[in-house]
Amino acid sequence: FNFVDTHTNHFEQVQNFQELKQLVSSCTLCQFSKTRKFSLMEPKIKNAKLLILDVFGQKSENESGILLNSKKGEKLKHYIYQILGLCDEDFYFSYLFKCFCNGKFDDFSLQSCLPFFWNELKLIQPAFLLCLGEYTFKSLGFKDYHILKGEVFAYKNFFIMPSYDLDFIE
């Protein structure tokens, strides 16, 4: 397998987490900014070795401003605690789409949000990135999801594992 960037990430790097949160909360690059009540990001940076990435947030998360404040989120936290023994403070969670998209998304919106994720990744510096679902994995520029699903491979200075999304697991 050849794990090479298929495109160059052209984005402005931010200096700190608060600056990134401010940029996300004031973003108007796509139509999803109109449905945003809260930016779908962790409230603070965590010193976590594990970063879990999913596609989009739920309505209850947009309403409350609290990540994983949904049935799906509670299920994920339960699995992480039961299987890995990690509580909320032990992992960092992120979405590709930083605004509520009501389950509908497009490539233009994705390309608008991806620079925010790449900045987030550089600030968090996890040892391990868990990609939930095929769309999440492919959105980062990788291919062969069905072959690599469940496999761990090194990329830049961390490891990546594509996995099933939570809808499949339930």
Coordinates of C-alpha atoms in Angstrom, one line a residue:
F1 CA 0.0 0.0 0.0
N2 CA 1.2 3.5 -0.8
F3 CA 0.1 6.0 1.9
V4 CA 0.9 9.3 0.2
D5 CA -1.0 12.5 0.4
T6 CA -3.1 12.7 -2.7
H7 CA -3.5 16.5 -2.3
T8 CA -1.6 19.1 -0.4
N9 CA -3.3 20.7 2.6
H10 CA -3.3 24.4 1.9
F11 CA -4.5 26.0 5.1
E12 CA -3.4 28.6 7.5
Q13 CA -2.0 27.2 10.7
V14 CA -3.3 28.5 14.0
Q15 CA -1.1 29.1 17.0
N16 CA -3.4 27.9 19.8
F17 CA -6.7 26.1 20.5
Q18 CA -8.7 29.2 21.4
E19 CA -7.8 30.8 18.1
L20 CA -9.0 27.7 16.3
K21 CA -12.3 27.7 18.3
Q22 CA -12.8 31.3 17.4
L23 CA -12.2 30.7 13.7
V24 CA -14.6 27.8 13.7
S25 CA -17.3 29.7 15.6
S26 CA -17.1 32.6 13.2
C27 CA -16.8 30.6 10.0
T28 CA -19.4 31.3 7.3
L29 CA -17.8 29.3 4.4
C30 CA -20.7 27.0 3.9
Q31 CA -24.5 26.8 4.5
F32 CA -24.1 24.8 7.7
S33 CA -23.0 27.9 9.6
K34 CA -26.6 29.0 9.4
T35 CA -27.8 26.0 11.5
R36 CA -24.9 26.3 14.0
K37 CA -25.9 27.1 17.6
F38 CA -22.6 25.8 18.9
S39 CA -19.4 24.8 17.2
L40 CA -19.0 21.0 17.5
M41 CA -15.6 21.0 19.1
E42 CA -14.2 20.0 22.5
P43 CA -14.4 22.9 25.0
K44 CA -10.7 22.7 25.7
I45 CA -7.6 21.0 24.4
K46 CA -6.8 17.7 26.1
N47 CA -3.5 15.9 26.5
A48 CA -4.9 12.8 25.0
K49 CA -3.1 10.0 23.1
L50 CA -6.4 9.0 21.3
L51 CA -8.3 11.2 18.9
I52 CA -11.6 9.8 17.7
L53 CA -13.0 11.3 14.5
D54 CA -16.6 11.0 13.2
V55 CA -18.4 12.7 10.4
F56 CA -21.1 14.9 11.9
G57 CA -22.7 15.8 15.2
Q58 CA -26.3 15.2 16.4
K59 CA -29.0 17.8 16.9
S60 CA -28.8 17.5 20.7
E61 CA -25.1 18.3 20.6
N62 CA -25.8 21.4 18.5
E63 CA -28.5 22.4 21.0
S64 CA -26.4 21.9 24.1
G65 CA -22.9 22.6 22.8
I66 CA -21.7 19.4 24.5
L67 CA -20.0 16.8 22.3
L68 CA -21.3 13.2 22.6
N69 CA -24.5 14.5 24.3
S70 CA -26.6 12.1 22.3
K71 CA -27.7 8.5 22.3
K72 CA -24.9 7.7 19.8
G73 CA -22.4 9.6 21.9
E74 CA -23.4 7.9 25.1
K75 CA -23.0 4.6 23.4
L76 CA -19.5 5.5 22.1
K77 CA -18.4 6.6 25.6
H78 CA -19.8 3.4 27.0
Y79 CA -17.8 1.3 24.5
I80 CA -14.6 3.3 25.1
Y81 CA -14.9 2.8 28.8
Q82 CA -15.8 -0.9 28.6
I83 CA -13.3 -1.8 26.0
L84 CA -10.4 0.6 26.5
G85 CA -11.0 1.7 30.1
L86 CA -10.9 5.4 29.1
C87 CA -13.2 8.1 30.5
D88 CA -14.1 11.4 28.8
E89 CA -10.9 13.1 29.8
D90 CA -8.7 10.3 28.4
F91 CA -9.5 10.8 24.8
Y92 CA -10.2 13.7 22.4
F93 CA -13.3 13.6 20.1
S94 CA -13.8 15.5 16.9
Y95 CA -16.1 15.8 13.9
L96 CA -15.2 16.5 10.3
F97 CA -18.1 18.9 10.1
K98 CA -17.8 21.5 12.9
C99 CA -21.3 22.8 12.4
F100 CA -24.6 20.9 12.6
C101 CA -25.5 19.6 9.2
N102 CA -28.6 17.5 10.0
G103 CA -27.0 14.4 8.4
K104 CA -26.7 16.1 5.0
F105 CA -23.3 17.1 3.7
D106 CA -21.4 17.8 0.5
D107 CA -17.9 18.0 -0.7
F108 CA -17.8 21.8 -0.7
S109 CA -18.7 21.9 3.0
L110 CA -16.2 19.1 3.7
Q111 CA -13.4 21.1 1.9
S112 CA -14.4 24.1 4.0
C113 CA -14.1 22.2 7.3
L114 CA -11.1 20.0 6.6
P115 CA -8.5 22.8 7.3
F116 CA -10.0 23.2 10.8
F117 CA -9.6 19.4 11.4
W118 CA -6.0 19.4 10.2
N119 CA -5.2 22.4 12.6
E120 CA -7.0 20.6 15.4
L121 CA -4.9 17.4 14.7
K122 CA -1.6 19.4 14.8
L123 CA -2.6 21.0 18.1
I124 CA -3.7 17.8 19.8
Q125 CA -0.8 15.7 18.5
P126 CA -2.4 12.3 19.3
A127 CA -0.5 9.1 19.1
F128 CA -3.5 7.3 17.6
L129 CA -6.4 8.5 15.3
L130 CA -9.5 6.3 15.2
C131 CA -11.6 7.1 12.1
L132 CA -15.2 6.1 12.5
G133 CA -16.6 5.0 9.2
E134 CA -15.7 4.9 5.5
Y135 CA -16.6 8.6 4.8
T136 CA -14.4 9.8 7.6
F137 CA -11.4 7.8 6.4
K138 CA -11.8 8.7 2.8
S139 CA -12.3 12.4 3.6
L140 CA -8.8 12.5 4.9
G141 CA -7.5 11.4 1.5
F142 CA -7.0 7.7 2.1
K143 CA -8.3 4.9 0.0
D144 CA -8.9 1.1 0.4
Y145 CA -11.2 1.5 3.5
H146 CA -12.6 -2.1 3.1
I147 CA -9.1 -3.5 3.0
L148 CA -7.7 -1.4 5.8
K149 CA -10.7 -1.4 8.1
G150 CA -9.5 -2.6 11.5
E151 CA -5.8 -2.4 10.6
V152 CA -3.4 0.0 12.2
F153 CA -0.9 1.9 10.1
A154 CA 1.6 4.7 10.7
Y155 CA 1.0 8.0 9.1
K156 CA 3.2 11.0 9.7
N157 CA 3.9 11.0 13.4
F158 CA 0.9 9.0 14.6
F159 CA -1.1 5.8 13.9
I160 CA -4.4 5.5 12.2
M161 CA -7.1 2.9 12.3
P162 CA -10.2 3.0 10.2
S163 CA -13.2 1.4 11.9
Y164 CA -16.9 1.0 11.4
D165 CA -19.1 3.9 12.2
L166 CA -21.4 3.8 15.2
D167 CA -24.5 3.2 13.2
F168 CA -23.0 -0.1 12.0
I169 CA -21.8 -1.1 15.5
E170 CA -25.3 -0.6 17.0

